[in-house]
Amino acid sequence: MSHQTGIQASKDVKETFAGARNGQYRLLKIVIENEQLIVGSVKQPGESWEKDYDYFVLPLLEDKQPCYILYRLDSQNAQGYEWIFIAWSPDHSPVRQKMLYAATRATLKKEFGGGHIKDEVFGTNKDDVSLNGYQKYLITQSSPAPLTAAEEELRQIKINEVPHSETMVQTEVSVDTKHQTLQGVAFPIAKEALQALEELKNKQLNYVQLQIDMKNEMIVLASTLSTELKDLPKRIPKDSARYHFFLYKHSHEGDYLESIVFIYSMPGYMCSIRERMLYSSCKSPLLDIAEGQLWMQIIRKIEIDDGDELTADFLYEEVHPKQHAHKQSFAKPKGPAGKRGIRRLIRGPAESETPTD
């Protein structure tokens, strides 16, 4: 995540962004000066985006100075023209400048509008961000990324998976082990999502679903539909990951209980590696906020890969696991009842003869 630096967009940048979203410009160069984002250069469309690309982009890249480049494609989505966001950070630029630009990236994307950005390219030399470099990036993005050793191990576990009743134990072991090698990524949580969690804690809601907005690097609210236990499996997406907070109402040993359960649903290889890694990394910081800042008491944390696992029996046993009785040590069996006769003394070989003087 890009940590906030306090640097804001100037008035000129905001006005330029408004014109750019309407297709007025082919390229915008944005730089940081005097603790604010300013417009460094603009270019009007010439020919097609491919023909304009190298001619417009490469001359604006300085060898020792980071910058941002927003480059407009000719394609459009529901929000308007699509753009490439280029983060230029050459190897020989000062470390402080590299850190400043890295930390301000999220601010610029938010000001411009993440929905307009089709692709993000990071470059330290001009080959990375040339037209040829961008086309290689597209090929890389469209092909499956190689699995890490941990992911390959998890794939083998899935292939050789034991019966369904043991799936949860395997998943927990693999994911927990992996988490120990990952640093948590503390994406910001949208105000609406925090409000929903607060309402669930106060039992004004009984279900909250959160998702990660990949482009804007934020955890946002996905759903607060009223959900009974029988409805819970239908709330789990088949093709994307989610975080779920569920108010589990049930009886246990004669007592009526309302317990908050956290469910992390990850449908395995239906999701991209980037999505799996982000959801995995954001989980712990999210729970830290829920428990540490919102004072939410989460009785159980569960991971699943399919909503069909969430049966009434499964959830009950997760929240109230059976206590296994202590296994008694082996006891020597009793001998036969009644008298056993006179005990005989058996001497060892060394005691068979009495020494003589």
mmCIF file of C-alpha atoms in Angstrom:
data_model
loop_
_atom_site.group_PDB
_atom_site.id
_atom_site.type_symbol
_atom_site.label_atom_id
_atom_site.label_comp_id
_atom_site.label_asym_id
_atom_site.label_seq_id
_atom_site.Cartn_x
_atom_site.Cartn_y
_atom_site.Cartn_z
ATOM 1 C CA MET A 1 0.000 0.000 0.000
ATOM 2 C CA SER A 2 1.044 3.593 -0.588
ATOM 3 C CA HIS A 3 1.165 5.402 2.722
ATOM 4 C CA GLN A 4 -0.268 8.924 2.665
ATOM 5 C CA THR A 5 2.296 11.764 2.568
ATOM 6 C CA GLY A 6 -0.004 14.767 2.888
ATOM 7 C CA ILE A 7 0.847 15.875 -0.666
ATOM 8 C CA GLN A 8 -2.284 17.017 -2.517
ATOM 9 C CA ALA A 9 -3.128 17.847 -6.110
ATOM 10 C CA SER A 10 -2.943 21.506 -7.110
ATOM 11 C CA LYS A 11 -5.951 23.304 -8.571
ATOM 12 C CA ASP A 12 -4.300 23.193 -11.998
ATOM 13 C CA VAL A 13 -3.948 19.402 -11.771
ATOM 14 C CA LYS A 14 -7.623 18.951 -10.887
ATOM 15 C CA GLU A 15 -8.743 21.135 -13.793
ATOM 16 C CA THR A 16 -6.392 19.314 -16.179
ATOM 17 C CA PHE A 17 -7.695 15.936 -14.980
ATOM 18 C CA ALA A 18 -11.258 17.026 -15.748
ATOM 19 C CA GLY A 19 -10.313 17.837 -19.351
ATOM 20 C CA ALA A 20 -8.223 14.690 -19.693
ATOM 21 C CA ARG A 21 -11.094 12.405 -18.702
ATOM 22 C CA ASN A 22 -13.114 13.912 -21.573
ATOM 23 C CA GLY A 23 -10.401 12.944 -24.088
ATOM 24 C CA GLN A 24 -8.772 16.366 -24.472
ATOM 25 C CA TYR A 25 -5.217 15.078 -23.931
ATOM 26 C CA ARG A 26 -3.155 12.093 -25.006
ATOM 27 C CA LEU A 27 -0.579 12.405 -22.220
ATOM 28 C CA LEU A 28 -0.134 14.087 -18.847
ATOM 29 C CA LYS A 29 3.145 14.274 -16.953
ATOM 30 C CA ILE A 30 2.633 14.887 -13.227
ATOM 31 C CA VAL A 31 5.463 15.805 -10.865
ATOM 32 C CA ILE A 32 5.832 16.755 -7.208
ATOM 33 C CA GLU A 33 7.041 20.287 -6.500
ATOM 34 C CA ASN A 34 6.724 22.369 -3.350
ATOM 35 C CA GLU A 35 4.839 19.585 -1.556
ATOM 36 C CA GLN A 36 2.062 19.316 -4.150
ATOM 37 C CA LEU A 37 1.244 17.538 -7.411
ATOM 38 C CA ILE A 38 1.581 19.796 -10.443
ATOM 39 C CA VAL A 39 1.301 19.385 -14.223
ATOM 40 C CA GLY A 40 4.748 18.970 -15.782
ATOM 41 C CA SER A 41 3.669 18.543 -19.386
ATOM 42 C CA VAL A 42 0.640 17.742 -21.560
ATOM 43 C CA LYS A 43 0.338 16.374 -25.098
ATOM 44 C CA GLN A 44 -2.597 16.506 -27.490
ATOM 45 C CA PRO A 45 -3.484 13.381 -29.516
ATOM 46 C CA GLY A 46 -1.599 13.078 -32.790
ATOM 47 C CA GLU A 47 -2.221 9.722 -34.425
ATOM 48 C CA SER A 48 -3.241 6.377 -32.927
ATOM 49 C CA TRP A 49 -2.134 5.660 -29.370
ATOM 50 C CA GLU A 50 0.470 3.123 -30.573
ATOM 51 C CA LYS A 51 2.076 5.586 -32.986
ATOM 52 C CA ASP A 52 2.059 8.407 -30.419
ATOM 53 C CA TYR A 53 3.355 6.306 -27.546
ATOM 54 C CA ASP A 54 7.183 6.239 -27.799
ATOM 55 C CA TYR A 55 7.304 9.655 -29.486
ATOM 56 C CA PHE A 56 5.377 11.230 -26.584
ATOM 57 C CA VAL A 57 6.436 9.202 -23.538
ATOM 58 C CA LEU A 58 10.171 8.498 -23.794
ATOM 59 C CA PRO A 59 11.477 12.085 -24.201
ATOM 60 C CA LEU A 60 9.698 13.107 -20.972
ATOM 61 C CA LEU A 61 11.528 10.560 -18.808
ATOM 62 C CA GLU A 62 14.529 12.033 -16.965
ATOM 63 C CA ASP A 63 17.454 9.851 -15.888
ATOM 64 C CA LYS A 64 17.509 10.996 -12.246
ATOM 65 C CA GLN A 65 14.010 12.297 -11.577
ATOM 66 C CA PRO A 66 10.861 10.218 -10.878
ATOM 67 C CA CYS A 67 7.504 11.275 -12.289
ATOM 68 C CA TYR A 68 4.035 9.992 -13.135
ATOM 69 C CA ILE A 69 2.811 9.621 -16.713
ATOM 70 C CA LEU A 70 -0.877 9.232 -17.569
ATOM 71 C CA TYR A 71 -1.242 8.048 -21.161
ATOM 72 C CA ARG A 72 -4.634 7.814 -22.877
ATOM 73 C CA LEU A 73 -5.575 4.830 -25.004
ATOM 74 C CA ASP A 74 -8.167 5.009 -27.764
ATOM 75 C CA SER A 75 -10.428 2.460 -26.034
ATOM 76 C CA GLN A 76 -13.208 3.379 -23.607
ATOM 77 C CA ASN A 77 -15.029 1.750 -20.703
ATOM 78 C CA ALA A 78 -18.242 2.704 -18.920
ATOM 79 C CA GLN A 79 -16.528 5.704 -17.301
ATOM 80 C CA GLY A 80 -14.840 7.075 -20.433
ATOM 81 C CA TYR A 81 -11.413 6.772 -22.018
ATOM 82 C CA GLU A 82 -9.010 4.196 -20.607
ATOM 83 C CA TRP A 83 -5.546 5.251 -19.471
ATOM 84 C CA ILE A 84 -2.170 3.715 -18.686
ATOM 85 C CA PHE A 85 -0.652 4.894 -15.415
ATOM 86 C CA ILE A 86 3.162 4.861 -15.569
ATOM 87 C CA ALA A 87 5.193 5.252 -12.377
ATOM 88 C CA TRP A 88 8.707 6.251 -13.465
ATOM 89 C CA SER A 89 11.389 5.771 -10.797
ATOM 90 C CA PRO A 90 14.872 5.547 -12.368
ATOM 91 C CA ASP A 91 17.592 3.650 -10.526
ATOM 92 C CA HIS A 92 19.843 6.676 -10.155
ATOM 93 C CA SER A 93 17.249 9.015 -8.654
ATOM 94 C CA PRO A 94 17.637 10.004 -4.970
ATOM 95 C CA VAL A 95 16.196 7.542 -2.473
ATOM 96 C CA ARG A 96 14.057 10.227 -0.832
ATOM 97 C CA GLN A 97 12.491 11.065 -4.203
ATOM 98 C CA LYS A 98 11.752 7.396 -4.887
ATOM 99 C CA MET A 99 10.036 7.023 -1.515
ATOM 100 C CA LEU A 100 8.074 10.260 -1.919
ATOM 101 C CA TYR A 101 6.701 9.290 -5.324
ATOM 102 C CA ALA A 102 5.911 5.736 -4.200
ATOM 103 C CA ALA A 103 4.004 7.034 -1.175
ATOM 104 C CA THR A 104 2.003 9.597 -3.198
ATOM 105 C CA ARG A 105 0.922 7.208 -5.948
ATOM 106 C CA ALA A 106 -2.423 6.364 -4.302
ATOM 107 C CA THR A 107 -3.260 10.059 -3.909
ATOM 108 C CA LEU A 108 -2.762 10.715 -7.613
ATOM 109 C CA LYS A 109 -4.849 7.701 -8.622
ATOM 110 C CA LYS A 110 -7.642 8.796 -6.311
ATOM 111 C CA GLU A 111 -7.633 12.332 -7.746
ATOM 112 C CA PHE A 112 -7.656 11.093 -11.334
ATOM 113 C CA GLY A 113 -10.187 8.294 -10.762
ATOM 114 C CA GLY A 114 -9.098 4.686 -10.532
ATOM 115 C CA GLY A 115 -11.911 3.546 -12.828
ATOM 116 C CA HIS A 116 -10.244 5.257 -15.788
ATOM 117 C CA ILE A 117 -6.913 3.451 -15.314
ATOM 118 C CA LYS A 118 -6.732 0.243 -17.328
ATOM 119 C CA ASP A 119 -3.117 -0.728 -16.602
ATOM 120 C CA GLU A 120 -0.347 0.320 -14.227
ATOM 121 C CA VAL A 121 3.272 0.067 -15.334
ATOM 122 C CA PHE A 122 6.299 0.604 -13.092
ATOM 123 C CA GLY A 123 9.652 1.324 -14.689
ATOM 124 C CA THR A 124 13.249 2.014 -13.666
ATOM 125 C CA ASN A 125 14.631 2.210 -17.235
ATOM 126 C CA LYS A 126 13.087 3.311 -20.519
ATOM 127 C CA ASP A 127 12.864 -0.223 -21.898
ATOM 128 C CA ASP A 128 10.387 -1.052 -19.113
ATOM 129 C CA VAL A 129 7.923 1.657 -20.158
ATOM 130 C CA SER A 130 8.457 1.831 -23.932
ATOM 131 C CA LEU A 131 5.718 0.583 -26.245
ATOM 132 C CA ASN A 132 7.561 -2.724 -26.567
ATOM 133 C CA GLY A 133 7.885 -2.935 -22.767
ATOM 134 C CA TYR A 134 4.172 -2.231 -22.310
ATOM 135 C CA GLN A 135 3.250 -4.921 -24.857
ATOM 136 C CA LYS A 136 5.461 -7.411 -23.018
ATOM 137 C CA TYR A 137 3.705 -6.394 -19.796
ATOM 138 C CA LEU A 138 0.314 -7.179 -21.388
ATOM 139 C CA ILE A 139 1.535 -10.624 -22.475
ATOM 140 C CA THR A 140 2.816 -11.308 -18.958
ATOM 141 C CA GLN A 141 -0.486 -10.226 -17.414
ATOM 142 C CA SER A 142 -2.542 -12.459 -19.702
ATOM 143 C CA SER A 143 -0.478 -15.597 -19.038
ATOM 144 C CA PRO A 144 -0.618 -17.529 -15.749
ATOM 145 C CA ALA A 145 2.100 -16.408 -13.375
ATOM 146 C CA PRO A 146 4.498 -19.095 -12.071
ATOM 147 C CA LEU A 147 3.592 -20.522 -8.693
ATOM 148 C CA THR A 148 5.765 -19.989 -5.655
ATOM 149 C CA ALA A 149 7.019 -23.023 -3.746
ATOM 150 C CA ALA A 150 4.298 -22.512 -1.128
ATOM 151 C CA GLU A 151 1.569 -22.251 -3.770
ATOM 152 C CA GLU A 152 2.834 -25.323 -5.584
ATOM 153 C CA GLU A 153 2.744 -27.213 -2.292
ATOM 154 C CA LEU A 154 -0.834 -26.050 -1.714
ATOM 155 C CA ARG A 155 -1.776 -27.138 -5.243
ATOM 156 C CA GLN A 156 -0.418 -30.620 -4.584
ATOM 157 C CA ILE A 157 -2.382 -30.792 -1.335
ATOM 158 C CA LYS A 158 -5.550 -29.866 -3.228
ATOM 159 C CA ILE A 159 -4.902 -32.539 -5.851
ATOM 160 C CA ASN A 160 -4.340 -35.228 -3.216
ATOM 161 C CA GLU A 161 -7.017 -33.847 -0.932
ATOM 162 C CA VAL A 162 -8.485 -36.263 1.614
ATOM 163 C CA PRO A 163 -12.241 -36.494 2.235
ATOM 164 C CA HIS A 164 -14.191 -33.257 2.612
ATOM 165 C CA SER A 165 -14.451 -33.476 6.395
ATOM 166 C CA GLU A 166 -10.676 -33.010 6.681
ATOM 167 C CA THR A 167 -10.375 -30.182 4.114
ATOM 168 C CA MET A 168 -10.664 -27.422 6.683
ATOM 169 C CA VAL A 169 -7.783 -28.711 8.762
ATOM 170 C CA GLN A 170 -5.482 -28.893 5.734
ATOM 171 C CA THR A 171 -6.380 -25.406 4.546
ATOM 172 C CA GLU A 172 -5.809 -23.907 7.981
ATOM 173 C CA VAL A 173 -2.375 -25.478 8.304
ATOM 174 C CA SER A 174 -1.225 -24.346 4.842
ATOM 175 C CA VAL A 175 -2.477 -20.790 5.112
ATOM 176 C CA ASP A 176 -1.294 -20.197 8.657
ATOM 177 C CA THR A 177 2.165 -21.440 7.726
ATOM 178 C CA LYS A 178 2.258 -19.100 4.749
ATOM 179 C CA HIS A 179 1.101 -16.134 6.789
ATOM 180 C CA GLN A 180 4.141 -16.434 8.991
ATOM 181 C CA THR A 181 6.302 -15.544 5.981
ATOM 182 C CA LEU A 182 4.195 -12.598 4.799
ATOM 183 C CA GLN A 183 3.933 -9.067 6.076
ATOM 184 C CA GLY A 184 0.374 -7.778 6.490
ATOM 185 C CA VAL A 185 -0.758 -5.116 4.045
ATOM 186 C CA ALA A 186 -2.875 -2.509 5.831
ATOM 187 C CA PHE A 187 -5.128 -1.189 3.073
ATOM 188 C CA PRO A 188 -7.410 1.609 4.296
ATOM 189 C CA ILE A 189 -10.994 0.636 5.123
ATOM 190 C CA ALA A 190 -13.807 2.681 3.596
ATOM 191 C CA LYS A 191 -15.981 4.677 5.996
ATOM 192 C CA GLU A 192 -19.110 2.724 4.990
ATOM 193 C CA ALA A 193 -17.357 -0.560 5.763
ATOM 194 C CA LEU A 194 -16.271 0.595 9.216
ATOM 195 C CA GLN A 195 -19.801 1.830 9.926
ATOM 196 C CA ALA A 196 -21.257 -1.528 8.922
ATOM 197 C CA LEU A 197 -18.842 -3.388 11.219
ATOM 198 C CA GLU A 198 -19.794 -1.082 14.074
ATOM 199 C CA GLU A 199 -23.488 -1.809 13.454
ATOM 200 C CA LEU A 200 -22.835 -5.552 13.369
ATOM 201 C CA LYS A 201 -20.955 -5.325 16.663
ATOM 202 C CA ASN A 202 -24.020 -3.560 18.142
ATOM 203 C CA LYS A 203 -26.270 -6.258 16.587
ATOM 204 C CA GLN A 204 -28.025 -3.809 14.287
ATOM 205 C CA LEU A 205 -26.841 -5.960 11.379
ATOM 206 C CA ASN A 206 -26.276 -9.699 11.278
ATOM 207 C CA TYR A 207 -24.014 -9.925 8.231
ATOM 208 C CA VAL A 208 -21.286 -7.782 6.664
ATOM 209 C CA GLN A 209 -19.315 -8.700 3.553
ATOM 210 C CA LEU A 210 -16.140 -6.787 2.591
ATOM 211 C CA GLN A 211 -14.049 -6.876 -0.559
ATOM 212 C CA ILE A 212 -10.781 -5.348 -1.775
ATOM 213 C CA ASP A 213 -10.997 -2.611 -4.390
ATOM 214 C CA MET A 214 -7.856 -3.613 -6.302
ATOM 215 C CA LYS A 215 -7.447 -0.419 -8.308
ATOM 216 C CA ASN A 216 -7.909 1.986 -5.406
ATOM 217 C CA GLU A 217 -6.150 -0.256 -2.855
ATOM 218 C CA MET A 218 -8.961 -0.078 -0.324
ATOM 219 C CA ILE A 219 -11.222 -2.466 1.591
ATOM 220 C CA VAL A 220 -14.820 -1.556 0.771
ATOM 221 C CA LEU A 221 -18.312 -2.666 1.759
ATOM 222 C CA ALA A 222 -19.802 -5.345 -0.507
ATOM 223 C CA SER A 223 -23.037 -6.371 1.246
ATOM 224 C CA THR A 224 -25.081 -6.080 4.437
ATOM 225 C CA LEU A 225 -27.977 -8.307 3.393
ATOM 226 C CA SER A 226 -29.900 -9.769 6.297
ATOM 227 C CA THR A 227 -28.621 -13.340 6.446
ATOM 228 C CA GLU A 228 -29.831 -16.404 8.309
ATOM 229 C CA LEU A 229 -27.687 -19.488 8.711
ATOM 230 C CA LYS A 230 -29.440 -21.235 5.813
ATOM 231 C CA ASP A 231 -28.681 -18.242 3.549
ATOM 232 C CA LEU A 232 -24.985 -18.067 4.380
ATOM 233 C CA PRO A 233 -23.692 -20.455 1.654
ATOM 234 C CA LYS A 234 -25.403 -18.327 -1.010
ATOM 235 C CA ARG A 235 -23.454 -15.251 0.125
ATOM 236 C CA ILE A 236 -20.092 -16.824 -0.760
ATOM 237 C CA PRO A 237 -18.898 -15.898 -4.305
ATOM 238 C CA LYS A 238 -17.711 -18.779 -6.453
ATOM 239 C CA ASP A 239 -15.100 -16.796 -8.377
ATOM 240 C CA SER A 240 -13.687 -14.151 -6.032
ATOM 241 C CA ALA A 241 -12.425 -13.820 -2.489
ATOM 242 C CA ARG A 242 -14.309 -12.024 0.302
ATOM 243 C CA TYR A 243 -14.233 -11.291 4.026
ATOM 244 C CA HIS A 244 -17.450 -12.094 5.934
ATOM 245 C CA PHE A 245 -18.566 -11.150 9.454
ATOM 246 C CA PHE A 246 -21.606 -13.159 10.562
ATOM 247 C CA LEU A 247 -23.686 -12.886 13.749
ATOM 248 C CA TYR A 248 -24.186 -16.555 14.533
ATOM 249 C CA LYS A 249 -27.356 -17.059 16.605
ATOM 250 C CA HIS A 250 -27.606 -20.498 18.196
ATOM 251 C CA SER A 251 -28.092 -22.483 21.377
ATOM 252 C CA HIS A 252 -25.335 -24.283 23.228
ATOM 253 C CA GLU A 253 -25.822 -26.409 26.349
ATOM 254 C CA GLY A 254 -29.140 -24.738 27.023
ATOM 255 C CA ASP A 255 -27.903 -21.154 26.556
ATOM 256 C CA TYR A 256 -28.912 -18.842 23.702
ATOM 257 C CA LEU A 257 -25.812 -17.259 22.152
ATOM 258 C CA GLU A 258 -25.113 -14.588 19.568
ATOM 259 C CA SER A 259 -21.485 -14.921 18.458
ATOM 260 C CA ILE A 260 -19.584 -13.076 15.740
ATOM 261 C CA VAL A 261 -17.783 -15.388 13.328
ATOM 262 C CA PHE A 262 -15.217 -14.196 10.774
ATOM 263 C CA ILE A 263 -15.143 -16.155 7.510
ATOM 264 C CA TYR A 264 -12.428 -15.723 4.893
ATOM 265 C CA SER A 265 -13.593 -17.238 1.610
ATOM 266 C CA MET A 266 -10.986 -17.900 -1.078
ATOM 267 C CA PRO A 267 -12.108 -20.072 -4.019
ATOM 268 C CA GLY A 268 -8.599 -21.324 -4.712
ATOM 269 C CA TYR A 269 -7.322 -21.066 -8.257
ATOM 270 C CA MET A 270 -10.467 -19.373 -9.537
ATOM 271 C CA CYS A 271 -8.683 -16.175 -8.381
ATOM 272 C CA SER A 272 -5.502 -14.612 -9.711
ATOM 273 C CA ILE A 273 -2.311 -14.908 -7.697
ATOM 274 C CA ARG A 274 -2.403 -11.151 -7.061
ATOM 275 C CA GLU A 275 -5.912 -11.410 -5.600
ATOM 276 C CA ARG A 276 -4.975 -14.387 -3.433
ATOM 277 C CA MET A 277 -1.872 -12.655 -2.102
ATOM 278 C CA LEU A 278 -3.662 -9.355 -1.367
ATOM 279 C CA TYR A 279 -6.578 -10.973 0.451
ATOM 280 C CA SER A 280 -4.204 -13.191 2.400
ATOM 281 C CA SER A 281 -1.980 -10.238 3.373
ATOM 282 C CA CYS A 282 -4.833 -7.859 4.261
ATOM 283 C CA LYS A 283 -6.647 -10.333 6.515
ATOM 284 C CA SER A 284 -4.617 -9.905 9.700
ATOM 285 C CA PRO A 285 -4.531 -6.066 9.635
ATOM 286 C CA LEU A 286 -8.296 -6.050 9.027
ATOM 287 C CA LEU A 287 -8.887 -8.290 12.036
ATOM 288 C CA ASP A 288 -6.543 -6.146 14.131
ATOM 289 C CA ILE A 289 -8.734 -3.118 13.390
ATOM 290 C CA ALA A 290 -11.987 -5.003 14.024
ATOM 291 C CA GLU A 291 -10.812 -6.412 17.341
ATOM 292 C CA GLY A 292 -8.385 -3.740 18.517
ATOM 293 C CA GLN A 293 -10.090 -0.515 17.417
ATOM 294 C CA LEU A 294 -13.762 -1.454 17.084
ATOM 295 C CA TRP A 295 -13.616 -3.770 20.116
ATOM 296 C CA MET A 296 -15.418 -6.492 18.209
ATOM 297 C CA GLN A 297 -15.341 -9.872 19.932
ATOM 298 C CA ILE A 298 -14.821 -12.487 17.235
ATOM 299 C CA ILE A 299 -15.490 -15.937 18.635
ATOM 300 C CA ARG A 300 -14.070 -17.885 15.695
ATOM 301 C CA LYS A 301 -12.049 -17.269 12.508
ATOM 302 C CA ILE A 302 -12.684 -19.703 9.663
ATOM 303 C CA GLU A 303 -11.277 -20.129 6.173
ATOM 304 C CA ILE A 304 -13.227 -21.851 3.396
ATOM 305 C CA ASP A 305 -12.966 -22.255 -0.346
ATOM 306 C CA ASP A 306 -16.627 -23.035 -1.044
ATOM 307 C CA GLY A 307 -19.849 -21.767 0.520
ATOM 308 C CA ASP A 308 -21.288 -25.278 0.552
ATOM 309 C CA GLU A 309 -19.001 -26.043 3.497
ATOM 310 C CA LEU A 310 -21.053 -23.721 5.728
ATOM 311 C CA THR A 311 -23.592 -26.193 7.007
ATOM 312 C CA ALA A 312 -25.256 -25.821 10.417
ATOM 313 C CA ASP A 313 -23.250 -28.754 11.808
ATOM 314 C CA PHE A 314 -19.956 -27.457 10.432
ATOM 315 C CA LEU A 315 -20.398 -23.973 11.917
ATOM 316 C CA TYR A 316 -21.530 -25.336 15.276
ATOM 317 C CA GLU A 317 -18.538 -27.660 15.541
ATOM 318 C CA GLU A 318 -16.166 -24.845 14.562
ATOM 319 C CA VAL A 319 -17.539 -22.553 17.262
ATOM 320 C CA HIS A 320 -17.906 -25.328 19.859
ATOM 321 C CA PRO A 321 -15.300 -27.988 19.045
ATOM 322 C CA LYS A 322 -15.791 -31.304 20.749
ATOM 323 C CA GLN A 323 -13.582 -31.868 23.780
ATOM 324 C CA HIS A 324 -11.899 -35.224 23.487
ATOM 325 C CA ALA A 325 -11.838 -37.253 26.727
ATOM 326 C CA HIS A 326 -8.414 -37.895 28.241
ATOM 327 C CA LYS A 327 -7.198 -41.288 27.158
ATOM 328 C CA GLN A 328 -6.404 -43.453 30.175
ATOM 329 C CA SER A 329 -3.032 -45.136 30.323
ATOM 330 C CA PHE A 330 -2.941 -48.902 30.041
ATOM 331 C CA ALA A 331 -3.904 -50.595 33.320
ATOM 332 C CA LYS A 332 -2.595 -54.002 34.273
ATOM 333 C CA PRO A 333 -5.534 -56.441 34.313
ATOM 334 C CA LYS A 334 -6.614 -57.812 37.644
ATOM 335 C CA GLY A 335 -5.724 -61.334 38.464
ATOM 336 C CA PRO A 336 -8.300 -64.111 39.078
ATOM 337 C CA ALA A 337 -10.496 -63.747 42.136
ATOM 338 C CA GLY A 338 -9.869 -65.853 45.271
ATOM 339 C CA LYS A 339 -6.723 -67.170 46.899
ATOM 340 C CA ARG A 340 -3.662 -67.585 44.725
ATOM 341 C CA GLY A 341 -1.779 -69.999 47.053
ATOM 342 C CA ILE A 342 1.586 -69.508 48.694
ATOM 343 C CA ARG A 343 3.944 -67.102 46.902
ATOM 344 C CA ARG A 344 7.120 -68.852 45.888
ATOM 345 C CA LEU A 345 10.526 -67.237 46.087
ATOM 346 C CA ILE A 346 12.632 -67.827 42.992
ATOM 347 C CA ARG A 347 16.319 -67.243 43.385
ATOM 348 C CA GLY A 348 18.518 -66.047 40.607
ATOM 349 C CA PRO A 349 21.444 -68.172 39.439
ATOM 350 C CA ALA A 350 23.926 -66.308 41.651
ATOM 351 C CA GLU A 351 21.827 -67.068 44.731
ATOM 352 C CA SER A 352 21.313 -70.817 44.093
ATOM 353 C CA GLU A 353 24.244 -71.882 46.347
ATOM 354 C CA THR A 354 25.064 -70.771 49.858
ATOM 355 C CA PRO A 355 28.744 -69.934 50.241
ATOM 356 C CA THR A 356 30.687 -72.062 52.781
ATOM 357 C CA ASP A 357 33.402 -70.916 55.137
#
